[in-house]
Amino acid sequence: MNNYICITCGTQYPASAEAPAHCPICEDDRQYINVAGQQWTTLADLRREHTNILAAIEPGLTGIRSQPSFAIGQQAHLIQTEAGNVLWDCVSLIDDATVGEIKALGGIQAIASSHPHMYGSMIEWSQAFNAPIYLHGDNRPWVMRPDEAIRYWEGETQALLPGLTLVRCGGHFPGSSVLHWAGGAGGRGALFTGDTIMVVSDRRYVSFMYSYPNLIPLNASAVQRIVAAVEPYAFERLHAAWDGRIVEADAKAAVRRSAERYIAHIRE
Ligand SMILES: [Zn+2]
Ligand SMILES: [Zn+2]
């Protein structure tokens, strides 16, 4: 039996004797099926071919990504606070070296994730650190490997630990969520957005899409809902789910002006 992992989206599946026939995450119109056809790997194979890189981003914040890049190549974030450490989003690879490095940073007390493209091998991570996983209940249909460690939250916000709040934004997925860290950016606040709010090549701006690989935009009201959801929170810095995709300064204003620009372009 193996917990197969889709090589295109990085999602790990329940244990099975043979690889699953389909990946519903990739068959969804926000993703795509590998041009070479549906292909699978396992954690054992990933461990032979890839390692994880842990890189300090700012005090109390570490990026975790796999090298060479795997699937959509995202970066998870470990946020260290006095109340405990949180893993925000996930990657598919976990190995002894990664677990050792993270234990040296205080381990993981809670895992939370923005949306199904970032779930990776989250159950393996949960088991390695004995940490619960917080997911928005609206994303439950896209959880491919259900587990008792998952705690579904409902509504618009969920306190995770003191100073760490999950905020549902919707848009990309109905339960697409962001994480607000009040103590981030030297106490000026940081927002972790996955790709619910995506930092674009011009780092003074962000964007908002239903599908990034297939370039399907959101409508104006969905974009306005995202901006309104994060409006109550102070954040100087914004971290999307890829290495270097950071709005360094005045990120809240960047979200506002990006939304105005976006809506101007999609309206007649
Ligand atoms: Zn997939
Ligand atoms: Zn996504």
PDB file of C-alpha atoms and ligand atoms in Angstrom:
ATOM      1  CA  MET A   1       0.000   0.000   0.000  1.00  0.00           C
ATOM      2  CA  ASN A   2       1.170   3.508  -0.838  1.00  0.00           C
ATOM      3  CA  ASN A   3      -0.020   7.043  -0.240  1.00  0.00           C
ATOM      4  CA  TYR A   4       0.362   8.171  -3.846  1.00  0.00           C
ATOM      5  CA  ILE A   5       1.231  11.797  -4.609  1.00  0.00           C
ATOM      6  CA  CYS A   6       0.135  13.535  -7.834  1.00  0.00           C
ATOM      7  CA  ILE A   7       3.259  14.931  -9.543  1.00  0.00           C
ATOM      8  CA  THR A   8       1.375  17.860 -11.082  1.00  0.00           C
ATOM      9  CA  CYS A   9      -0.358  19.331  -8.018  1.00  0.00           C
ATOM     10  CA  GLY A  10       1.583  17.593  -5.208  1.00  0.00           C
ATOM     11  CA  THR A  11      -1.512  16.313  -3.390  1.00  0.00           C
ATOM     12  CA  GLN A  12      -1.106  13.113  -1.362  1.00  0.00           C
ATOM     13  CA  TYR A  13      -3.913  10.519  -1.432  1.00  0.00           C
ATOM     14  CA  PRO A  14      -5.118   7.817   1.028  1.00  0.00           C
ATOM     15  CA  ALA A  15      -3.194   4.534   1.062  1.00  0.00           C
ATOM     16  CA  SER A  16      -4.021   2.287  -1.901  1.00  0.00           C
ATOM     17  CA  ALA A  17      -2.500  -0.780  -3.541  1.00  0.00           C
ATOM     18  CA  GLU A  18      -2.472   0.873  -6.949  1.00  0.00           C
ATOM     19  CA  ALA A  19      -2.226   4.518  -7.940  1.00  0.00           C
ATOM     20  CA  PRO A  20      -5.608   6.295  -8.129  1.00  0.00           C
ATOM     21  CA  ALA A  21      -7.172   6.599 -11.580  1.00  0.00           C
ATOM     22  CA  HIS A  22      -7.801  10.338 -11.278  1.00  0.00           C
ATOM     23  CA  CYS A  23      -6.668  13.472  -9.468  1.00  0.00           C
ATOM     24  CA  PRO A  24      -9.797  15.606  -8.915  1.00  0.00           C
ATOM     25  CA  ILE A  25      -7.599  18.567  -7.907  1.00  0.00           C
ATOM     26  CA  CYS A  26      -5.916  18.547 -11.342  1.00  0.00           C
ATOM     27  CA  GLU A  27      -9.143  17.753 -13.226  1.00  0.00           C
ATOM     28  CA  ASP A  28     -10.737  20.876 -11.724  1.00  0.00           C
ATOM     29  CA  ASP A  29     -10.628  23.846 -14.113  1.00  0.00           C
ATOM     30  CA  ARG A  30      -8.363  25.783 -11.734  1.00  0.00           C
ATOM     31  CA  GLN A  31      -5.581  23.244 -12.419  1.00  0.00           C
ATOM     32  CA  TYR A  32      -4.637  20.996 -15.332  1.00  0.00           C
ATOM     33  CA  ILE A  33      -3.704  17.425 -16.071  1.00  0.00           C
ATOM     34  CA  ASN A  34      -0.058  16.786 -16.843  1.00  0.00           C
ATOM     35  CA  VAL A  35       0.438  16.992 -20.633  1.00  0.00           C
ATOM     36  CA  ALA A  36       2.070  13.547 -20.428  1.00  0.00           C
ATOM     37  CA  GLY A  37      -1.028  12.181 -18.652  1.00  0.00           C
ATOM     38  CA  GLN A  38      -1.803  11.648 -14.973  1.00  0.00           C
ATOM     39  CA  GLN A  39       1.366  10.573 -13.117  1.00  0.00           C
ATOM     40  CA  TRP A  40       2.082   9.669  -9.521  1.00  0.00           C
ATOM     41  CA  THR A  41       4.999   9.361  -7.155  1.00  0.00           C
ATOM     42  CA  THR A  42       5.440   8.358  -3.506  1.00  0.00           C
ATOM     43  CA  LEU A  43       7.096   9.953  -0.508  1.00  0.00           C
ATOM     44  CA  ALA A  44       9.855   7.304  -0.681  1.00  0.00           C
ATOM     45  CA  ASP A  45      10.672   8.309  -4.269  1.00  0.00           C
ATOM     46  CA  LEU A  46      10.456  12.029  -3.495  1.00  0.00           C
ATOM     47  CA  ARG A  47      12.956  11.551  -0.646  1.00  0.00           C
ATOM     48  CA  ARG A  48      15.448  10.036  -3.083  1.00  0.00           C
ATOM     49  CA  GLU A  49      15.217  12.880  -5.589  1.00  0.00           C
ATOM     50  CA  HIS A  50      14.475  16.007  -3.549  1.00  0.00           C
ATOM     51  CA  THR A  51      15.452  17.790  -0.345  1.00  0.00           C
ATOM     52  CA  ASN A  52      13.783  20.618   1.536  1.00  0.00           C
ATOM     53  CA  ILE A  53      15.443  24.007   1.896  1.00  0.00           C
ATOM     54  CA  LEU A  54      14.682  25.991   5.052  1.00  0.00           C
ATOM     55  CA  ALA A  55      15.497  29.694   4.642  1.00  0.00           C
ATOM     56  CA  ALA A  56      15.135  32.493   7.205  1.00  0.00           C
ATOM     57  CA  ILE A  57      12.979  35.310   5.796  1.00  0.00           C
ATOM     58  CA  GLU A  58      12.769  37.600   8.831  1.00  0.00           C
ATOM     59  CA  PRO A  59      13.012  37.012  12.614  1.00  0.00           C
ATOM     60  CA  GLY A  60      10.498  34.292  13.490  1.00  0.00           C
ATOM     61  CA  LEU A  61       9.718  33.419   9.875  1.00  0.00           C
ATOM     62  CA  THR A  62      11.209  30.573   7.832  1.00  0.00           C
ATOM     63  CA  GLY A  63      10.365  29.505   4.274  1.00  0.00           C
ATOM     64  CA  ILE A  64      10.261  25.788   3.429  1.00  0.00           C
ATOM     65  CA  ARG A  65      10.459  24.609  -0.174  1.00  0.00           C
ATOM     66  CA  SER A  66      11.625  21.525  -2.029  1.00  0.00           C
ATOM     67  CA  GLN A  67      14.652  21.379  -4.287  1.00  0.00           C
ATOM     68  CA  PRO A  68      14.653  20.601  -7.143  1.00  0.00           C
ATOM     69  CA  SER A  69      11.202  22.168  -7.331  1.00  0.00           C
ATOM     70  CA  PHE A  70       8.289  19.697  -7.215  1.00  0.00           C
ATOM     71  CA  ALA A  71       4.705  20.039  -8.541  1.00  0.00           C
ATOM     72  CA  ILE A  72       3.635  23.721  -8.293  1.00  0.00           C
ATOM     73  CA  GLY A  73       6.818  24.648  -6.434  1.00  0.00           C
ATOM     74  CA  GLN A  74       5.225  26.468  -3.529  1.00  0.00           C
ATOM     75  CA  GLN A  75       6.862  27.585  -0.317  1.00  0.00           C
ATOM     76  CA  ALA A  76       5.395  26.775   3.092  1.00  0.00           C
ATOM     77  CA  HIS A  77       6.013  29.181   5.982  1.00  0.00           C
ATOM     78  CA  LEU A  78       6.939  28.381   9.585  1.00  0.00           C
ATOM     79  CA  ILE A  79       5.905  31.208  11.900  1.00  0.00           C
ATOM     80  CA  GLN A  80       7.455  31.168  15.385  1.00  0.00           C
ATOM     81  CA  THR A  81       5.604  32.990  18.152  1.00  0.00           C
ATOM     82  CA  GLU A  82       5.775  32.929  21.949  1.00  0.00           C
ATOM     83  CA  ALA A  83       2.416  31.142  21.931  1.00  0.00           C
ATOM     84  CA  GLY A  84       3.665  28.413  19.595  1.00  0.00           C
ATOM     85  CA  ASN A  85       4.753  27.719  16.037  1.00  0.00           C
ATOM     86  CA  VAL A  86       2.430  27.494  13.053  1.00  0.00           C
ATOM     87  CA  LEU A  87       3.064  25.870   9.701  1.00  0.00           C
ATOM     88  CA  TRP A  88       1.196  27.869   7.068  1.00  0.00           C
ATOM     89  CA  ASP A  89       0.517  25.846   3.930  1.00  0.00           C
ATOM     90  CA  CYS A  90       2.491  22.721   3.178  1.00  0.00           C
ATOM     91  CA  VAL A  91       4.733  20.917   0.704  1.00  0.00           C
ATOM     92  CA  SER A  92       4.680  17.297  -0.453  1.00  0.00           C
ATOM     93  CA  LEU A  93       8.115  16.289   0.848  1.00  0.00           C
ATOM     94  CA  ILE A  94       8.838  15.639   4.491  1.00  0.00           C
ATOM     95  CA  ASP A  95      11.988  13.803   5.592  1.00  0.00           C
ATOM     96  CA  ASP A  96      14.103  13.271   8.716  1.00  0.00           C
ATOM     97  CA  ALA A  97      16.358  16.238   7.960  1.00  0.00           C
ATOM     98  CA  THR A  98      13.349  18.585   7.669  1.00  0.00           C
ATOM     99  CA  VAL A  99      11.781  17.262  10.876  1.00  0.00           C
ATOM    100  CA  GLY A 100      15.103  17.675  12.727  1.00  0.00           C
ATOM    101  CA  GLU A 101      15.588  21.254  11.546  1.00  0.00           C
ATOM    102  CA  ILE A 102      12.033  22.246  12.460  1.00  0.00           C
ATOM    103  CA  LYS A 103      12.241  20.565  15.877  1.00  0.00           C
ATOM    104  CA  ALA A 104      15.349  22.683  16.517  1.00  0.00           C
ATOM    105  CA  LEU A 105      13.147  25.744  15.819  1.00  0.00           C
ATOM    106  CA  GLY A 106      10.548  24.578  18.363  1.00  0.00           C
ATOM    107  CA  GLY A 107       8.478  22.162  16.261  1.00  0.00           C
ATOM    108  CA  ILE A 108       4.958  22.837  14.999  1.00  0.00           C
ATOM    109  CA  GLN A 109       1.953  23.335  17.290  1.00  0.00           C
ATOM    110  CA  ALA A 110      -0.644  23.929  14.563  1.00  0.00           C
ATOM    111  CA  ILE A 111      -0.893  23.609  10.781  1.00  0.00           C
ATOM    112  CA  ALA A 112      -3.235  25.763   8.701  1.00  0.00           C
ATOM    113  CA  SER A 113      -3.642  25.955   4.949  1.00  0.00           C
ATOM    114  CA  SER A 114      -5.085  28.414   2.472  1.00  0.00           C
ATOM    115  CA  HIS A 115      -6.624  26.061  -0.104  1.00  0.00           C
ATOM    116  CA  PRO A 116      -6.301  22.618  -1.740  1.00  0.00           C
ATOM    117  CA  HIS A 117      -3.312  23.448  -3.985  1.00  0.00           C
ATOM    118  CA  MET A 118      -1.220  23.825  -0.808  1.00  0.00           C
ATOM    119  CA  TYR A 119      -2.285  20.701   1.101  1.00  0.00           C
ATOM    120  CA  GLY A 120       0.633  18.563  -0.191  1.00  0.00           C
ATOM    121  CA  SER A 121       1.370  15.813   2.340  1.00  0.00           C
ATOM    122  CA  MET A 122      -0.178  17.706   5.261  1.00  0.00           C
ATOM    123  CA  ILE A 123      -1.263  14.527   7.088  1.00  0.00           C
ATOM    124  CA  GLU A 124       2.361  13.317   7.160  1.00  0.00           C
ATOM    125  CA  TRP A 125       3.423  16.701   8.568  1.00  0.00           C
ATOM    126  CA  SER A 126       0.643  16.555  11.161  1.00  0.00           C
ATOM    127  CA  GLN A 127       1.750  13.098  12.278  1.00  0.00           C
ATOM    128  CA  ALA A 128       5.446  14.049  12.444  1.00  0.00           C
ATOM    129  CA  PHE A 129       4.739  16.970  14.789  1.00  0.00           C
ATOM    130  CA  ASN A 130       1.516  15.782  16.451  1.00  0.00           C
ATOM    131  CA  ALA A 131      -0.138  18.993  15.240  1.00  0.00           C
ATOM    132  CA  PRO A 132      -3.809  19.587  14.327  1.00  0.00           C
ATOM    133  CA  ILE A 133      -4.627  20.932  10.843  1.00  0.00           C
ATOM    134  CA  TYR A 134      -7.051  23.877  10.456  1.00  0.00           C
ATOM    135  CA  LEU A 135      -8.904  24.059   7.145  1.00  0.00           C
ATOM    136  CA  HIS A 136     -11.948  26.090   6.158  1.00  0.00           C
ATOM    137  CA  GLY A 137     -15.007  23.836   5.978  1.00  0.00           C
ATOM    138  CA  ASP A 138     -15.933  25.174   2.525  1.00  0.00           C
ATOM    139  CA  ASN A 139     -12.806  23.466   1.127  1.00  0.00           C
ATOM    140  CA  ARG A 140     -13.753  20.070   2.549  1.00  0.00           C
ATOM    141  CA  PRO A 141     -14.850  18.621  -0.856  1.00  0.00           C
ATOM    142  CA  TRP A 142     -11.226  18.983  -2.060  1.00  0.00           C
ATOM    143  CA  VAL A 143      -9.600  17.187   0.865  1.00  0.00           C
ATOM    144  CA  MET A 144      -8.323  14.039  -0.844  1.00  0.00           C
ATOM    145  CA  ARG A 145      -6.850  12.358   2.256  1.00  0.00           C
ATOM    146  CA  PRO A 146      -9.318  12.837   5.131  1.00  0.00           C
ATOM    147  CA  ASP A 147      -7.926  12.432   8.650  1.00  0.00           C
ATOM    148  CA  GLU A 148      -8.955  12.941  12.277  1.00  0.00           C
ATOM    149  CA  ALA A 149      -6.224  15.569  12.644  1.00  0.00           C
ATOM    150  CA  ILE A 150      -8.185  17.977  10.409  1.00  0.00           C
ATOM    151  CA  ARG A 151     -10.299  20.564  12.235  1.00  0.00           C
ATOM    152  CA  TYR A 152     -12.706  22.305   9.880  1.00  0.00           C
ATOM    153  CA  TRP A 153     -13.538  25.871  10.839  1.00  0.00           C
ATOM    154  CA  GLU A 154     -16.591  27.775   9.616  1.00  0.00           C
ATOM    155  CA  GLY A 155     -17.535  31.403   9.082  1.00  0.00           C
ATOM    156  CA  GLU A 156     -15.252  34.334   8.348  1.00  0.00           C
ATOM    157  CA  THR A 157     -12.437  34.217  10.926  1.00  0.00           C
ATOM    158  CA  GLN A 158     -10.774  31.743  13.258  1.00  0.00           C
ATOM    159  CA  ALA A 159      -8.273  32.563  16.024  1.00  0.00           C
ATOM    160  CA  LEU A 160      -5.400  30.091  15.697  1.00  0.00           C
ATOM    161  CA  LEU A 161      -2.992  31.201  18.446  1.00  0.00           C
ATOM    162  CA  PRO A 162      -2.626  34.619  20.128  1.00  0.00           C
ATOM    163  CA  GLY A 163      -1.672  37.071  17.364  1.00  0.00           C
ATOM    164  CA  LEU A 164      -2.457  34.602  14.571  1.00  0.00           C
ATOM    165  CA  THR A 165      -5.853  34.754  12.855  1.00  0.00           C
ATOM    166  CA  LEU A 166      -7.262  32.866   9.880  1.00  0.00           C
ATOM    167  CA  VAL A 167      -9.458  34.974   7.588  1.00  0.00           C
ATOM    168  CA  ARG A 168     -11.678  33.508   4.908  1.00  0.00           C
ATOM    169  CA  CYS A 169     -11.455  35.511   1.667  1.00  0.00           C
ATOM    170  CA  GLY A 170     -12.987  33.150  -0.899  1.00  0.00           C
ATOM    171  CA  GLY A 171     -12.347  33.884  -4.558  1.00  0.00           C
ATOM    172  CA  HIS A 172      -9.878  31.285  -5.843  1.00  0.00           C
ATOM    173  CA  PHE A 173     -11.726  28.617  -3.774  1.00  0.00           C
ATOM    174  CA  PRO A 174     -14.872  29.125  -1.644  1.00  0.00           C
ATOM    175  CA  GLY A 175     -12.828  28.524   1.520  1.00  0.00           C
ATOM    176  CA  SER A 176      -9.643  30.262   0.358  1.00  0.00           C
ATOM    177  CA  SER A 177      -8.134  31.750   3.499  1.00  0.00           C
ATOM    178  CA  VAL A 178      -5.247  33.940   4.549  1.00  0.00           C
ATOM    179  CA  LEU A 179      -3.291  34.062   7.821  1.00  0.00           C
ATOM    180  CA  HIS A 180      -2.728  37.331   9.663  1.00  0.00           C
ATOM    181  CA  TRP A 181       0.337  37.533  11.938  1.00  0.00           C
ATOM    182  CA  ALA A 182       0.044  40.657  14.097  1.00  0.00           C
ATOM    183  CA  GLY A 183       3.676  40.383  15.246  1.00  0.00           C
ATOM    184  CA  GLY A 184       5.099  40.020  11.734  1.00  0.00           C
ATOM    185  CA  ALA A 185       7.222  42.651   9.964  1.00  0.00           C
ATOM    186  CA  GLY A 186       8.608  43.929  13.277  1.00  0.00           C
ATOM    187  CA  GLY A 187       5.154  44.297  14.815  1.00  0.00           C
ATOM    188  CA  ARG A 188       3.602  46.112  11.838  1.00  0.00           C
ATOM    189  CA  GLY A 189       1.768  42.970  10.767  1.00  0.00           C
ATOM    190  CA  ALA A 190       2.158  40.408   7.983  1.00  0.00           C
ATOM    191  CA  LEU A 191      -0.384  38.634   5.822  1.00  0.00           C
ATOM    192  CA  PHE A 192       0.170  35.156   4.350  1.00  0.00           C
ATOM    193  CA  THR A 193      -2.020  34.705   1.337  1.00  0.00           C
ATOM    194  CA  GLY A 194      -1.149  31.507  -0.567  1.00  0.00           C
ATOM    195  CA  ASP A 195      -2.451  32.559  -3.976  1.00  0.00           C
ATOM    196  CA  THR A 196      -5.743  33.977  -2.712  1.00  0.00           C
ATOM    197  CA  ILE A 197      -3.911  37.293  -3.068  1.00  0.00           C
ATOM    198  CA  MET A 198      -0.956  36.740  -5.423  1.00  0.00           C
ATOM    199  CA  VAL A 199       2.136  38.929  -5.490  1.00  0.00           C
ATOM    200  CA  VAL A 200       2.879  39.680  -9.151  1.00  0.00           C
ATOM    201  CA  SER A 201       6.173  40.405 -10.952  1.00  0.00           C
ATOM    202  CA  ASP A 202       5.862  44.108 -10.090  1.00  0.00           C
ATOM    203  CA  ARG A 203       6.218  43.639  -6.317  1.00  0.00           C
ATOM    204  CA  ARG A 204       4.199  46.808  -5.602  1.00  0.00           C
ATOM    205  CA  TYR A 205       1.087  44.971  -6.787  1.00  0.00           C
ATOM    206  CA  VAL A 206      -0.927  41.803  -6.237  1.00  0.00           C
ATOM    207  CA  SER A 207      -3.560  40.009  -8.290  1.00  0.00           C
ATOM    208  CA  PHE A 208      -6.661  37.897  -7.744  1.00  0.00           C
ATOM    209  CA  MET A 209      -7.534  34.975 -10.002  1.00  0.00           C
ATOM    210  CA  TYR A 210      -9.896  32.021 -10.139  1.00  0.00           C
ATOM    211  CA  SER A 211      -7.157  30.078 -11.952  1.00  0.00           C
ATOM    212  CA  TYR A 212      -3.529  31.152 -12.342  1.00  0.00           C
ATOM    213  CA  PRO A 213      -2.321  28.371 -14.699  1.00  0.00           C
ATOM    214  CA  ASN A 214      -5.409  28.773 -16.901  1.00  0.00           C
ATOM    215  CA  LEU A 215      -5.638  32.576 -16.533  1.00  0.00           C
ATOM    216  CA  ILE A 216      -9.304  32.739 -15.469  1.00  0.00           C
ATOM    217  CA  PRO A 217     -10.055  36.009 -13.670  1.00  0.00           C
ATOM    218  CA  LEU A 218     -12.392  36.670 -10.745  1.00  0.00           C
ATOM    219  CA  ASN A 219     -15.254  39.123 -11.081  1.00  0.00           C
ATOM    220  CA  ALA A 220     -15.369  42.534  -9.409  1.00  0.00           C
ATOM    221  CA  SER A 221     -17.548  41.511  -6.469  1.00  0.00           C
ATOM    222  CA  ALA A 222     -15.274  38.570  -5.607  1.00  0.00           C
ATOM    223  CA  VAL A 223     -12.238  40.897  -5.631  1.00  0.00           C
ATOM    224  CA  GLN A 224     -14.079  43.438  -3.476  1.00  0.00           C
ATOM    225  CA  ARG A 225     -14.969  40.684  -0.974  1.00  0.00           C
ATOM    226  CA  ILE A 226     -11.294  39.705  -0.655  1.00  0.00           C
ATOM    227  CA  VAL A 227     -10.233  43.304  -0.005  1.00  0.00           C
ATOM    228  CA  ALA A 228     -13.047  43.778   2.536  1.00  0.00           C
ATOM    229  CA  ALA A 229     -12.109  40.560   4.371  1.00  0.00           C
ATOM    230  CA  VAL A 230      -8.554  41.758   5.106  1.00  0.00           C
ATOM    231  CA  GLU A 231      -9.510  45.418   5.690  1.00  0.00           C
ATOM    232  CA  PRO A 232      -9.821  45.061   9.516  1.00  0.00           C
ATOM    233  CA  TYR A 233      -6.192  43.875   9.831  1.00  0.00           C
ATOM    234  CA  ALA A 234      -2.969  45.891   9.840  1.00  0.00           C
ATOM    235  CA  PHE A 235      -0.244  44.480   7.600  1.00  0.00           C
ATOM    236  CA  GLU A 236       2.902  46.088   6.331  1.00  0.00           C
ATOM    237  CA  ARG A 237       4.123  42.990   4.493  1.00  0.00           C
ATOM    238  CA  LEU A 238       2.387  40.353   2.367  1.00  0.00           C
ATOM    239  CA  HIS A 239       3.797  36.893   1.622  1.00  0.00           C
ATOM    240  CA  ALA A 240       2.358  34.813  -1.229  1.00  0.00           C
ATOM    241  CA  ALA A 241       3.202  31.111  -1.462  1.00  0.00           C
ATOM    242  CA  TRP A 242       6.304  31.287  -3.682  1.00  0.00           C
ATOM    243  CA  ASP A 243       9.871  32.200  -2.797  1.00  0.00           C
ATOM    244  CA  GLY A 244      10.444  35.946  -3.139  1.00  0.00           C
ATOM    245  CA  ARG A 245       6.798  36.767  -3.818  1.00  0.00           C
ATOM    246  CA  ILE A 246       6.650  39.397  -1.079  1.00  0.00           C
ATOM    247  CA  VAL A 247       5.219  42.894  -0.934  1.00  0.00           C
ATOM    248  CA  GLU A 248       7.781  44.346   1.457  1.00  0.00           C
ATOM    249  CA  ALA A 249       6.154  47.640   2.440  1.00  0.00           C
ATOM    250  CA  ASP A 250       2.708  49.223   2.732  1.00  0.00           C
ATOM    251  CA  ALA A 251       1.128  45.956   1.607  1.00  0.00           C
ATOM    252  CA  LYS A 252      -2.396  46.868   2.678  1.00  0.00           C
ATOM    253  CA  ALA A 253      -2.364  49.884   0.357  1.00  0.00           C
ATOM    254  CA  ALA A 254      -0.925  47.626  -2.373  1.00  0.00           C
ATOM    255  CA  VAL A 255      -3.923  45.303  -2.020  1.00  0.00           C
ATOM    256  CA  ARG A 256      -6.348  48.245  -2.264  1.00  0.00           C
ATOM    257  CA  ARG A 257      -4.731  49.866  -5.317  1.00  0.00           C
ATOM    258  CA  SER A 258      -4.259  46.492  -7.034  1.00  0.00           C
ATOM    259  CA  ALA A 259      -7.961  45.731  -6.617  1.00  0.00           C
ATOM    260  CA  GLU A 260      -8.897  49.134  -8.058  1.00  0.00           C
ATOM    261  CA  ARG A 261      -6.623  48.580 -11.072  1.00  0.00           C
ATOM    262  CA  TYR A 262      -7.893  45.034 -11.613  1.00  0.00           C
ATOM    263  CA  ILE A 263     -11.565  46.023 -11.453  1.00  0.00           C
ATOM    264  CA  ALA A 264     -10.944  48.934 -13.833  1.00  0.00           C
ATOM    265  CA  HIS A 265      -9.542  46.426 -16.355  1.00  0.00           C
ATOM    266  CA  ILE A 266     -12.329  43.853 -16.149  1.00  0.00           C
ATOM    267  CA  ARG A 267     -15.197  46.373 -16.264  1.00  0.00           C
ATOM    268  CA  GLU A 268     -16.334  47.820 -19.557  1.00  0.00           C
TER     269      GLU A 268
HETATM  270 ZN    ZN B   1      -3.113  16.502  -9.081  1.00  0.00          ZN
HETATM  271 ZN    ZN B   2      -4.189  27.708  -6.023  1.00  0.00          ZN
END
